[in-house]
C-alpha cells in the first residue's frame, strides 16, 4: 500500500436506482449491479492493502422504501453474506456489521452473524457493513448504554470521555475513516458515521455506484494523497493518522 493512501475508506454507495432507471431497467437491477460492485471494490481494496472498508449498505431511513425494494435488498445482502464466504476466507477478510441489526429479518441477521463468526480470526481487510444503520441512532444507543452503566454504578459520569464514548459505539476498536467517498453527485453525509468522520477527508464523485470501479477508486485515493490533514492544528501529513 502507498504510504499516503488512507487506511480506512468509508463509502456511501449511492446511485443504484438512477443507474438502472437511465438504462430503462427496474431499480432493483441497479442494486444487483451495485452488489456486484461491492465484490469488485472489496477485492481491489484487499489487493491494495487497505485496512478497513466501510460500506453503507442499508440505512435506518431505507426502511421507508417500498417493501418490494426492501425485500429485494435484504435478499441481495443475504446472498452476498452467504455466497462470498469462501472468498472472504481465501482473501483473509474479516466481516463486521454495524447498525441496529435487531431490525433485520431473522434469516438475514443469522446469515450475517454466521459470516461474522466464521471470519473473525482473519487478519486482512476489515469489511465493515452498515446495515439498518443511522449515525444518530448509534450515538443514542451508546449514550443509553453509558447512562445505564452510570445508573448501575459501573462507571462515574466523569469517566465518560471521547475515548470511552468511541469504545461504546458499534465501531469500537476500529480506527475512524481517513477518507469518506460518496458516489452519484449528492453532497451529503446522510447520517453515516457522524461521530467517526469528524476528521475524515470527503470525496464526492458524479459516478453512480455501479460505475465506480478500480480506476475511480484510484482517482479518489490520489486526490486524498494530495490533501494535507491538520486536525485543527498546523501541518499534518495524511499518512500519520488514526483519526
Ligand atoms: C443507494 O442507491 C444504495 C442503497 C440504498 C443500497 C446499497 C446496496 C447495495 C450496493 C447492494 C447490496 C449491498 C451489499 C453489501 C451486497 P439508491 O437506490 O438510493 O439510488 P438512487 O439515489 O439513484 O435512487
PDB file of C-alpha atoms in Angstrom, residues 73-86 88-89 94-97 101-102 104-120 127 129 131:
ATOM      1  CA  UNK A  73     -32.213  -5.545  -0.963  1.00  0.00           C
ATOM      2  CA  UNK A  74     -32.401  -7.882   2.038  1.00  0.00           C
ATOM      3  CA  UNK A  75     -32.226 -10.839  -0.315  1.00  0.00           C
ATOM      4  CA  UNK A  76     -29.146  -9.413  -2.065  1.00  0.00           C
ATOM      5  CA  UNK A  77     -27.430  -8.771   1.273  1.00  0.00           C
ATOM      6  CA  UNK A  78     -28.155 -12.310   2.478  1.00  0.00           C
ATOM      7  CA  UNK A  79     -26.969 -13.881  -0.792  1.00  0.00           C
ATOM      8  CA  UNK A  80     -23.789 -11.799  -0.603  1.00  0.00           C
ATOM      9  CA  UNK A  81     -23.110 -12.792   3.026  1.00  0.00           C
ATOM     10  CA  UNK A  82     -23.546 -16.487   2.242  1.00  0.00           C
ATOM     11  CA  UNK A  83     -22.122 -16.803  -1.264  1.00  0.00           C
ATOM     12  CA  UNK A  84     -18.938 -14.842  -0.646  1.00  0.00           C
ATOM     13  CA  UNK A  85     -17.852 -16.807   2.438  1.00  0.00           C
ATOM     14  CA  UNK A  86     -15.194 -18.801   0.501  1.00  0.00           C
ATOM     15  CA  UNK A  88     -13.748 -13.862   2.499  1.00  0.00           C
ATOM     16  CA  UNK A  89     -11.768 -16.849   3.761  1.00  0.00           C
ATOM     17  CA  UNK A  94     -12.880 -10.036   8.370  1.00  0.00           C
ATOM     18  CA  UNK A  95     -16.570  -9.108   8.071  1.00  0.00           C
ATOM     19  CA  UNK A  96     -18.143  -6.811  10.680  1.00  0.00           C
ATOM     20  CA  UNK A  97     -21.665  -5.426  10.845  1.00  0.00           C
ATOM     21  CA  UNK A 101     -29.267  -5.267  13.324  1.00  0.00           C
ATOM     22  CA  UNK A 102     -32.155  -6.467  15.509  1.00  0.00           C
ATOM     23  CA  UNK A 104     -33.128  -7.042  10.091  1.00  0.00           C
ATOM     24  CA  UNK A 105     -35.188 -10.116   9.138  1.00  0.00           C
ATOM     25  CA  UNK A 106     -34.014 -13.093  11.203  1.00  0.00           C
ATOM     26  CA  UNK A 107     -32.704 -15.101   8.252  1.00  0.00           C
ATOM     27  CA  UNK A 108     -30.594 -12.157   7.047  1.00  0.00           C
ATOM     28  CA  UNK A 109     -29.282 -11.498  10.569  1.00  0.00           C
ATOM     29  CA  UNK A 110     -28.428 -15.164  11.075  1.00  0.00           C
ATOM     30  CA  UNK A 111     -26.605 -15.372   7.741  1.00  0.00           C
ATOM     31  CA  UNK A 112     -24.596 -12.253   8.558  1.00  0.00           C
ATOM     32  CA  UNK A 113     -23.796 -13.393  12.081  1.00  0.00           C
ATOM     33  CA  UNK A 114     -22.514 -16.708  10.752  1.00  0.00           C
ATOM     34  CA  UNK A 115     -20.255 -14.890   8.275  1.00  0.00           C
ATOM     35  CA  UNK A 116     -19.001 -12.545  11.019  1.00  0.00           C
ATOM     36  CA  UNK A 117     -18.271 -15.530  13.274  1.00  0.00           C
ATOM     37  CA  UNK A 118     -16.586 -17.509  10.504  1.00  0.00           C
ATOM     38  CA  UNK A 119     -14.276 -14.648   9.505  1.00  0.00           C
ATOM     39  CA  UNK A 120     -13.465 -13.231  12.937  1.00  0.00           C
ATOM     40  CA  UNK A 127     -15.154  -5.156   5.681  1.00  0.00           C
ATOM     41  CA  UNK A 129     -21.071  -3.289   6.590  1.00  0.00           C
ATOM     42  CA  UNK A 131     -26.996  -2.223   7.906  1.00  0.00           C
TER      43      UNK A 131
END
